[in-house]
Coordinates of N, CA and C in Angstrom, one line a residue:
Chain A
X1 N -171.1 220.3 54.7 CA -171.9 219.8 56.1 C -173.4 219.7 56.0
X2 N -174.1 219.6 55.5 CA -175.4 220.4 55.3 C -175.5 219.6 56.6
X3 N -176.7 220.1 57.5 CA -177.1 219.5 59.3 C -178.3 220.1 59.2
X4 N -179.4 219.3 59.4 CA -180.7 220.0 59.4 C -181.0 219.7 61.4
X5 N -182.2 220.4 61.7 CA -182.1 220.9 62.9 C -184.0 220.7 63.3
X6 N -184.3 219.9 64.2 CA -185.8 220.5 64.7 C -186.0 220.4 66.0
X7 N -185.9 221.2 66.3 CA -186.6 221.7 68.0 C -187.9 222.3 68.5
X8 N -188.0 221.2 69.3 CA -188.3 220.5 70.6 C -188.7 219.1 69.1
X9 N -187.8 217.7 70.3 CA -188.0 216.7 69.8 C -189.4 216.0 70.2
X10 N -189.9 216.3 70.9 CA -191.4 216.5 71.1 C -192.3 217.6 71.5
X11 N -193.4 217.0 71.1 CA -194.4 218.5 71.3 C -195.9 217.7 72.4
X12 N -196.3 218.4 72.5 CA -197.9 218.2 73.4 C -198.9 218.3 73.1
X13 N -200.3 218.8 72.4 CA -200.9 219.6 72.2 C -202.8 219.6 72.4
X14 N -203.3 220.1 72.4 CA -204.6 219.7 73.1 C -205.0 219.8 71.6
X15 N -206.0 219.0 71.5 CA -207.1 218.5 70.0 C -207.5 220.0 69.4
X16 N -207.1 219.8 68.4 CA -208.2 222.1 68.0 C -207.2 223.1 67.8
X17 N -205.9 222.4 68.0 CA -204.6 224.0 68.4 C -203.9 223.8 66.9
X18 N -203.7 224.8 66.4 CA -202.9 225.5 65.6 C -201.2 225.3 65.9
X19 N -200.9 224.9 65.2 CA -199.1 224.4 65.8 C -198.4 224.7 64.4
X20 N -196.9 224.9 64.5 CA -196.0 225.2 64.2 C -195.0 224.1 64.5
X21 N -194.0 223.4 63.4 CA -192.8 222.5 63.8 C -191.6 222.9 62.8
X22 N -190.8 223.5 63.2 CA -189.6 224.4 62.5 C -188.8 223.1 62.3
X23 N -187.5 223.0 61.4 CA -186.9 222.7 60.5 C -185.9 223.7 59.9
X24 N -184.4 224.1 60.4 CA -183.4 224.4 59.9 C -182.4 223.3 59.5
X25 N -181.8 224.7 58.9 CA -180.8 224.3 58.1 C -179.8 225.2 58.0
X26 N -178.2 224.1 57.6 CA -177.4 225.8 57.8 C -176.6 226.1 56.1
X27 N -177.2 225.5 55.1 CA -176.4 225.4 54.2 C -177.7 226.2 53.1
X28 N -177.8 227.3 52.8 CA -179.0 227.6 51.9 C -179.1 227.4 50.7
X29 N -177.6 226.6 50.7 CA -177.8 226.3 48.8 C -178.8 225.0 48.6
X30 N -179.9 224.3 48.8 CA -180.4 223.7 48.9 C -181.3 223.2 47.3
X31 N -182.0 222.2 46.9 CA -182.6 222.2 45.5 C -183.8 222.1 45.7
X32 N -184.5 221.6 47.2 CA -186.2 221.2 47.6 C -185.9 221.0 49.0
X33 N -186.7 220.5 50.0 CA -186.8 219.9 51.4 C -188.3 219.5 51.2
X34 N -188.6 218.6 51.9 CA -189.0 217.8 51.7 C -189.6 217.4 53.3
X35 N -191.0 217.2 53.3 CA -191.5 216.8 55.1 C -192.4 215.7 55.1
X36 N -192.3 215.2 56.0 CA -192.1 213.5 55.7 C -193.0 213.4 58.0
X37 N -193.7 212.3 57.5 CA -194.4 211.7 58.3 C -194.3 210.0 58.7
X38 N -194.1 210.4 59.9 CA -194.0 208.6 60.5 C -194.3 208.0 61.6
X39 N -195.4 207.3 61.3 CA -196.3 206.4 62.4 C -195.6 205.9 63.1
X40 N -195.1 205.4 64.3 CA -195.0 204.3 65.2 C -194.6 202.6 64.5
X41 N -193.6 202.0 63.6 CA -193.3 200.8 63.4 C -193.3 201.1 62.3
X42 N -193.7 201.9 61.2 CA -194.3 202.3 59.7 C -192.8 202.9 59.5
X43 N -193.1 203.3 57.9 CA -192.2 204.0 56.9 C -192.5 205.5 57.0
X44 N -191.3 206.3 55.9 CA -192.0 207.0 56.4 C -192.9 207.6 55.4
X45 N -194.4 208.9 55.3 CA -194.8 208.8 54.0 C -194.5 210.4 53.8
X46 N -194.8 211.0 52.7 CA -194.5 212.1 52.3 C -195.5 213.2 51.7
X47 N -195.4 214.2 52.5 CA -196.5 214.9 53.0 C -196.6 216.4 52.0
X48 N -195.1 217.2 51.7 CA -195.1 218.3 51.0 C -193.7 218.5 50.4
X49 N -193.2 218.8 49.7 CA -191.7 218.8 48.9 C -192.6 220.3 48.3
X50 N -191.4 221.0 49.3 CA -191.1 222.3 48.8 C -189.7 223.0 47.6
X51 N -190.0 222.9 46.6 CA -189.0 223.3 45.5 C -188.2 224.3 46.1
X52 N -186.6 225.4 45.7 CA -186.3 225.9 46.1 C -186.8 227.3 45.7
X53 N -187.4 227.1 44.6 CA -188.4 228.4 44.1 C -189.0 228.8 44.1
X54 N -190.0 227.8 45.1 CA -191.0 228.1 45.8 C -191.2 228.4 47.8
X55 N -192.0 228.9 47.5 CA -192.4 230.1 49.4 C -193.0 229.2 50.3
X56 N -194.5 228.6 49.4 CA -195.2 227.8 50.2 C -195.8 226.6 49.6
X57 N -196.1 225.5 50.4 CA -196.7 223.9 49.5 C -197.6 224.0 50.9
X58 N -199.0 223.3 50.8 CA -200.3 223.3 50.5 C -200.8 222.6 50.6
X59 N -201.8 221.1 51.2 CA -202.3 220.1 50.9 C -203.2 219.4 52.3
X60 N -204.6 220.1 52.3 CA -205.8 220.2 53.3 C -205.1 221.1 54.0
X61 N -204.8 220.2 55.4 CA -204.9 221.2 56.7 C -202.9 222.0 57.1
X62 N -202.1 221.1 55.8 CA -201.1 221.5 56.1 C -200.3 222.5 55.4
X63 N -199.6 223.0 55.7 CA -199.5 224.3 54.9 C -197.4 224.3 55.1
X64 N -196.9 224.0 54.0 CA -195.3 224.2 54.2 C -194.8 225.3 54.0
X65 N -193.5 226.4 54.8 CA -192.8 227.7 54.2 C -191.9 227.0 53.8
X66 N -191.3 228.1 53.0 CA -189.2 228.0 53.1 C -189.0 229.2 52.3
X67 N -188.6 229.4 53.2 CA -187.1 230.7 53.7 C -186.0 230.6 53.6
X68 N -185.3 230.0 52.2 CA -184.3 229.7 51.8 C -183.0 230.6 52.8
X69 N -183.1 231.9 52.4 CA -182.0 232.5 53.0 C -181.6 232.6 54.5
X70 N -182.6 232.1 55.2 CA -182.7 232.1 56.7 C -182.8 231.0 57.1
X71 N -182.8 229.8 56.4 CA -182.2 227.9 56.9 C -183.8 227.7 57.2
X72 N -184.8 228.3 57.2 CA -186.1 228.0 58.0 C -186.6 227.1 57.2
X73 N -187.6 226.4 57.9 CA -188.7 225.6 56.8 C -190.1 225.6 58.3
X74 N -191.2 225.7 57.9 CA -192.2 225.7 59.3 C -193.2 224.3 58.4
X75 N -194.0 223.5 59.3 CA -194.7 222.7 59.0 C -196.0 223.2 59.5
X76 N -197.1 224.1 59.6 CA -198.3 224.7 59.7 C -199.4 223.5 59.6
X77 N -199.9 223.3 60.3 CA -201.1 222.2 61.3 C -202.3 223.0 61.6
X78 N -202.9 222.9 61.2 CA -204.4 223.4 61.6 C -205.5 222.6 61.9
X79 N -206.2 223.4 62.8 CA -206.9 222.5 63.9 C -206.6 221.1 63.6
X80 N -205.8 221.1 64.6 CA -204.7 219.6 65.0 C -205.7 218.8 64.9
X81 N -205.9 217.3 64.8 CA -207.1 216.2 66.0 C -205.4 214.9 65.9
X82 N -206.1 214.1 66.6 CA -205.1 212.5 67.5 C -204.5 212.3 66.1
X83 N -205.5 212.0 65.1 CA -204.9 211.3 64.6 C -203.8 212.0 63.6
X84 N -203.5 213.0 64.3 CA -202.6 213.6 63.5 C -200.7 213.5 64.5
X85 N -201.0 212.4 65.2 CA -199.7 212.0 66.1 C -199.4 211.6 65.7
X86 N -197.7 211.5 65.6 CA -196.5 210.9 64.4 C -195.4 211.7 64.9
X87 N -194.8 211.2 64.1 CA -192.9 212.0 64.0 C -193.0 213.2 62.7
X88 N -192.3 214.4 62.4 CA -192.8 215.1 61.4 C -191.1 215.3 61.5
X89 N -190.4 214.5 60.4 CA -189.1 214.9 59.7 C -188.6 215.8 58.6
X90 N -188.2 217.0 59.0 CA -187.8 217.0 57.4 C -186.3 217.0 57.0
X91 N -186.6 216.9 55.3 CA -185.5 216.4 54.7 C -185.2 217.7 53.8
X92 N -183.8 217.2 53.4 CA -183.3 218.9 52.8 C -182.5 218.4 51.7
X93 N -182.6 218.8 50.6 CA -182.0 218.4 49.2 C -181.3 219.1 48.9
X94 N -179.7 218.1 48.9 CA -178.3 220.2 48.1 C -177.5 218.7 47.5
X95 N -176.7 219.2 46.7 CA -175.7 218.0 45.7 C -176.1 216.7 45.8
X96 N -177.2 216.7 45.3 CA -177.9 215.0 45.2 C -177.7 214.6 45.9
X97 N -177.9 214.9 47.6 CA -177.8 214.2 48.8 C -179.2 214.9 49.5
X98 N -179.9 213.4 50.5 CA -180.9 213.9 51.2 C -180.3 213.8 52.5
X99 N -181.0 215.0 53.2 CA -180.4 215.1 54.7 C -181.6 214.9 55.4
X100 N -181.6 214.5 56.6 CA -182.9 213.9 57.5 C -182.0 214.8 58.4
X101 N -183.3 215.6 59.5 CA -183.5 215.8 61.0 C -183.6 214.6 61.7
X102 N -184.0 214.9 63.0 CA -184.2 213.8 64.1 C -185.7 213.6 63.8
X103 N -186.8 214.9 63.6 CA -187.7 214.4 63.6 C -188.7 215.3 64.7
X104 N -189.7 215.2 64.7 CA -190.4 215.9 65.5 C -191.6 215.1 66.8
X105 N -191.6 214.4 67.5 CA -193.2 214.0 67.5 C -194.6 214.6 68.7
X106 N -195.2 215.0 67.7 CA -196.4 215.1 68.4 C -197.2 214.3 68.8
X107 N -197.6 214.7 69.7 CA -199.0 214.3 70.1 C -200.2 214.8 70.3
X108 N -201.1 214.9 70.2 CA -202.4 215.4 70.2 C -203.3 214.8 71.1
X109 N -203.8 215.7 72.2 CA -204.5 215.0 72.9 C -205.9 215.5 73.4
X110 N -206.7 214.0 73.1 CA -208.7 214.7 72.9 C -209.2 215.6 73.5
Chain B
X1 N -201.8 202.9 42.3 CA -200.0 202.7 42.1 C -199.2 201.4 43.0
X2 N -198.9 201.1 42.6 CA -198.2 199.9 44.1 C -196.7 200.3 44.6
X3 N -196.6 200.6 45.8 CA -195.5 201.7 46.3 C -195.1 200.5 47.1
X4 N -193.4 201.5 47.9 CA -192.3 200.4 47.2 C -192.7 198.9 48.5
X5 N -192.1 197.6 48.3 CA -192.6 196.5 48.8 C -190.8 196.4 49.6
X6 N -191.5 195.9 50.5 CA -190.1 195.3 51.1 C -190.1 194.3 52.4
X7 N -189.6 193.6 52.6 CA -189.2 192.7 52.9 C -188.1 191.8 53.8
X8 N -187.7 190.9 54.9 CA -189.3 190.9 55.9 C -189.2 192.6 57.1
X9 N -191.0 192.0 57.1 CA -191.0 193.5 58.2 C -190.2 192.9 59.3
X10 N -189.8 192.0 60.0 CA -188.9 191.8 61.1 C -188.5 190.8 60.9
X11 N -186.9 191.1 61.7 CA -186.1 190.0 61.8 C -185.1 190.4 63.3
X12 N -185.1 189.2 63.8 CA -184.2 188.8 64.9 C -183.3 188.1 64.8
X13 N -181.9 188.0 65.2 CA -181.1 187.0 64.8 C -180.1 187.9 65.7
X14 N -179.2 186.7 66.5 CA -177.5 186.6 67.0 C -176.8 187.5 65.9
X15 N -176.0 188.3 67.0 CA -174.6 189.0 66.7 C -173.6 188.2 65.7
X16 N -173.2 188.1 64.9 CA -172.3 187.5 63.4 C -173.2 186.5 62.9
X17 N -174.2 186.8 62.9 CA -174.9 185.8 62.0 C -175.1 187.1 60.5
X18 N -176.1 186.3 59.4 CA -176.1 186.8 58.3 C -177.7 187.4 58.4
X19 N -177.7 188.5 57.5 CA -179.4 188.7 57.5 C -179.2 189.7 55.5
X20 N -180.3 189.5 55.6 CA -180.7 189.9 53.6 C -182.1 190.5 53.5
X21 N -182.6 191.8 53.0 CA -183.8 192.9 53.5 C -184.1 192.7 51.8
X22 N -185.1 192.9 51.4 CA -185.9 192.8 49.8 C -186.1 193.9 49.8
X23 N -186.1 194.6 48.6 CA -187.5 195.8 48.0 C -186.9 195.9 46.6
X24 N -188.3 196.1 46.7 CA -189.2 196.3 45.3 C -189.6 197.8 45.0
X25 N -188.8 198.8 43.8 CA -189.5 199.7 44.2 C -190.9 200.3 43.6
X26 N -191.2 201.4 43.3 CA -192.7 201.7 42.3 C -192.1 201.5 41.1
X27 N -192.7 200.8 40.1 CA -192.7 200.7 39.1 C -191.8 202.3 38.2
X28 N -191.0 201.8 37.2 CA -191.0 203.5 36.4 C -189.9 203.9 37.6
X29 N -189.3 203.6 38.6 CA -188.7 204.6 39.6 C -187.3 204.2 39.4
X30 N -186.6 205.1 38.9 CA -184.9 204.7 38.6 C -184.2 204.2 39.3
X31 N -184.6 205.9 40.8 CA -183.6 205.9 41.7 C -183.9 204.9 43.4
X32 N -182.9 204.4 43.7 CA -183.3 203.0 45.0 C -182.5 203.7 46.0
X33 N -183.6 204.1 47.0 CA -182.2 204.4 48.6 C -182.4 202.9 49.5
X34 N -181.1 202.6 49.9 CA -181.3 202.4 51.0 C -180.6 203.1 52.2
X35 N -181.7 203.3 53.2 CA -181.9 204.0 54.5 C -181.4 203.4 55.9
X36 N -180.1 203.3 56.8 CA -180.7 202.2 58.1 C -181.5 203.6 59.4
X37 N -182.3 203.7 59.5 CA -183.2 204.6 61.1 C -183.2 204.0 62.1
X38 N -181.2 204.1 63.3 CA -181.7 203.9 64.3 C -182.5 204.7 65.3
X39 N -183.3 204.3 66.6 CA -184.4 204.6 67.6 C -183.8 206.1 68.3
X40 N -184.9 207.1 67.5 CA -184.8 208.3 67.6 C -184.1 209.4 66.8
X41 N -183.6 209.2 65.8 CA -182.4 209.4 64.5 C -183.8 209.5 63.5
X42 N -182.5 210.5 63.2 CA -183.3 210.5 61.5 C -183.0 209.5 60.3
X43 N -183.3 209.2 59.1 CA -182.7 207.7 58.2 C -181.7 208.7 58.0
X44 N -180.5 207.3 57.6 CA -178.9 207.8 56.8 C -178.4 207.2 56.2
X45 N -178.6 207.6 55.2 CA -178.6 207.1 54.1 C -177.1 206.2 53.7
X46 N -177.2 204.6 53.5 CA -176.4 203.7 53.1 C -176.1 203.5 52.0
X47 N -177.1 203.4 50.6 CA -176.5 203.2 49.4 C -177.5 203.8 48.6
X48 N -177.0 204.7 47.4 CA -178.0 205.3 46.4 C -178.0 204.3 45.0
X49 N -178.6 204.2 43.8 CA -178.1 203.0 43.1 C -178.9 204.4 42.4
X50 N -178.6 204.6 40.8 CA -179.9 204.5 39.9 C -179.7 203.8 39.1
X51 N -180.9 203.4 38.3 CA -180.9 201.9 37.8 C -179.7 200.6 38.3
X52 N -179.1 200.2 37.6 CA -178.6 199.6 38.7 C -176.8 199.5 38.9
X53 N -176.6 201.1 38.6 CA -175.5 201.4 39.0 C -175.9 202.7 40.7
X54 N -173.8 202.4 41.2 CA -174.1 202.6 42.6 C -174.0 204.5 42.7
X55 N -174.4 205.0 43.5 CA -174.4 206.2 42.7 C -173.2 207.2 43.8
X56 N -174.0 206.6 45.5 CA -173.5 207.3 46.6 C -173.4 205.8 47.3
X57 N -172.1 205.3 48.2 CA -172.5 204.3 49.3 C -171.1 204.6 50.3
X58 N -171.1 206.6 49.7 CA -170.3 206.6 51.0 C -170.3 206.5 52.6
X59 N -171.3 206.0 53.3 CA -171.7 206.0 54.6 C -171.8 204.4 54.7
X60 N -171.7 203.3 53.4 CA -171.9 201.8 53.7 C -171.0 201.2 54.1
X61 N -170.9 200.9 55.4 CA -170.1 199.7 55.8 C -169.6 199.0 55.2
X62 N -168.6 199.0 54.5 CA -168.6 197.6 53.2 C -167.7 196.9 53.8
X63 N -166.9 196.6 54.9 CA -166.9 195.5 55.4 C -167.7 194.9 55.9
X64 N -168.9 195.1 56.2 CA -169.6 194.3 56.6 C -171.4 194.6 56.1
X65 N -171.8 194.9 55.0 CA -172.7 196.1 53.8 C -172.3 195.5 53.2
X66 N -173.4 195.2 52.1 CA -173.2 195.0 50.4 C -174.8 194.6 49.9
X67 N -174.9 195.7 49.0 CA -175.6 195.6 48.7 C -176.1 195.7 47.3
X68 N -176.9 195.3 46.2 CA -176.9 194.8 45.0 C -178.2 195.9 43.9
X69 N -178.2 195.4 42.8 CA -179.6 195.5 42.1 C -179.9 195.1 41.3
X70 N -179.6 194.2 41.0 CA -179.8 193.9 39.7 C -180.4 193.8 38.5
X71 N -180.5 194.5 37.1 CA -181.6 194.0 36.4 C -182.1 196.0 36.6
X72 N -181.7 196.6 37.4 CA -182.0 197.6 37.9 C -183.8 198.1 38.0
X73 N -183.9 197.2 38.3 CA -184.9 196.9 39.5 C -185.2 196.9 41.0
X74 N -185.8 195.6 41.5 CA -185.2 194.4 43.1 C -183.5 195.3 43.4
X75 N -184.5 195.6 44.8 CA -182.6 195.4 45.3 C -182.6 194.6 46.8
X76 N -181.1 194.0 47.4 CA -180.8 193.6 48.2 C -179.8 193.8 49.3
X77 N -180.0 194.3 50.3 CA -179.3 194.3 51.2 C -178.9 193.9 52.1
X78 N -177.3 193.0 52.4 CA -176.7 192.3 53.0 C -176.1 192.7 54.2
X79 N -176.1 191.9 55.4 CA -175.4 192.2 56.9 C -174.2 191.1 56.7
X80 N -173.4 191.1 57.1 CA -172.6 189.9 57.5 C -171.4 190.1 57.7
X81 N -171.1 189.9 58.9 CA -171.8 189.5 60.1 C -172.7 190.5 60.6
X82 N -173.4 190.2 61.5 CA -174.0 191.8 62.1 C -173.2 191.7 63.5
X83 N -173.9 193.0 64.0 CA -173.2 193.9 64.9 C -174.6 194.1 66.3
X84 N -174.2 193.9 67.4 CA -175.3 194.9 68.0 C -176.3 196.0 67.7
X85 N -175.1 196.9 67.0 CA -174.8 198.3 67.1 C -175.4 198.6 65.4
X86 N -176.3 197.5 64.8 CA -176.9 197.5 63.3 C -177.8 197.2 63.6
X87 N -178.4 197.0 65.1 CA -179.9 197.1 65.3 C -181.0 198.2 65.0
X88 N -181.8 198.5 64.0 CA -182.4 199.1 63.6 C -183.4 198.5 62.8
X89 N -184.2 200.1 61.7 CA -185.1 199.4 60.6 C -184.5 200.2 59.6
X90 N -184.4 199.6 58.7 CA -184.3 199.4 56.9 C -184.4 200.2 56.2
X91 N -185.1 201.2 55.5 CA -185.8 202.0 54.9 C -185.7 201.9 53.8
X92 N -186.0 200.7 52.7 CA -186.2 201.5 51.3 C -186.5 202.3 50.9
X93 N -186.2 203.8 49.4 CA -187.7 204.2 48.7 C -186.8 204.3 47.9
X94 N -187.7 205.2 46.9 CA -187.6 205.0 45.5 C -188.1 206.3 44.7
X95 N -187.3 206.8 43.7 CA -188.5 208.0 43.5 C -187.6 208.2 42.1
X96 N -188.0 209.4 40.4 CA -187.8 209.0 39.5 C -186.9 209.9 39.4
X97 N -186.8 209.5 38.0 CA -184.9 210.9 37.8 C -185.9 212.3 36.7
X98 N -187.4 211.8 37.4 CA -187.4 213.1 36.5 C -188.7 214.4 37.1
X99 N -189.2 216.0 37.3 CA -189.0 216.5 38.5 C -188.4 216.7 39.7
X100 N -189.1 217.1 40.7 CA -187.8 217.4 41.8 C -187.4 216.5 42.8
X101 N -187.9 215.1 42.4 CA -187.6 213.5 42.6 C -187.4 213.9 43.9
X102 N -189.0 213.3 44.5 CA -190.2 213.3 45.2 C -189.5 211.5 45.9
X103 N -189.6 211.3 47.3 CA -188.7 210.2 47.7 C -189.9 209.7 48.2
X104 N -191.0 208.5 47.8 CA -191.4 207.0 48.8 C -191.1 206.1 48.8
X105 N -191.2 205.8 50.7 CA -190.5 205.0 51.2 C -192.0 203.8 51.5
X106 N -190.9 202.4 51.5 CA -191.4 201.3 52.0 C -191.9 201.1 53.5
X107 N -192.2 200.2 54.0 CA -192.7 200.4 55.7 C -191.8 199.9 56.3
X108 N -190.3 199.6 55.6 CA -189.2 199.5 57.2 C -189.3 197.7 56.8
X109 N -188.4 197.4 57.1 CA -187.7 195.6 57.2 C -186.9 196.2 59.1
X110 N -187.6 196.5 59.9 CA -187.1 196.1 61.9 C -186.0 195.1 62.2
X111 N -184.9 195.4 62.3 CA -184.1 194.0 62.9 C -183.1 194.0 64.5
X112 N -183.5 193.5 65.0 CA -182.8 193.6 66.3 C -181.5 192.4 66.1
X113 N -180.7 192.1 66.4 CA -179.0 191.8 66.5 C -179.1 191.4 68.4
X114 N -179.2 190.4 68.2 CA -179.4 189.5 70.2 C -177.8 189.8 70.6

């Protein structure tokens, strides 16, 4: 059974800092991995999707990497802004099932 | 392009009452998902439809939850009777059958059971 872990559960950083959010998974036979953002009281917004054959994907200030062999993905946020404050979830697709982590709640202080 | 639409956004009911949530996926998306998200947790899949057929409902509490997707478009999720532990956000998502299967979520329906 696939398990997805995101540690720490919460993170607070000053504005402008570059930061890395971690996601680990137990079964490396994955199809793809997707990072989402969730604002309070809202649904999930897709940020980046990495196929199993890819090493990384970039969108603006966001960069997601994937290391299947070690069961890890990281979401890199450059020059963080208060507007980046939200919960970030990763989800792993394997055997047609999507398994979510519990998310990391990020707070960027002005 | 319109996103995934859900209603109602909020619902408060008493235990043992019934409630229904509605979802309209992105046009052309054959796959539709219902997730339950309890506060502080990641979403948990309740049921997955491919067109109007059920692909996975292994985590759906079938004694009280039911879902249908008539005509392979809109879907309804019903809870009857509701329990206190059903208080959660119910998220609908959709994806295409082509490509990587990226999921797109609606805003969710927040249920409070008193």
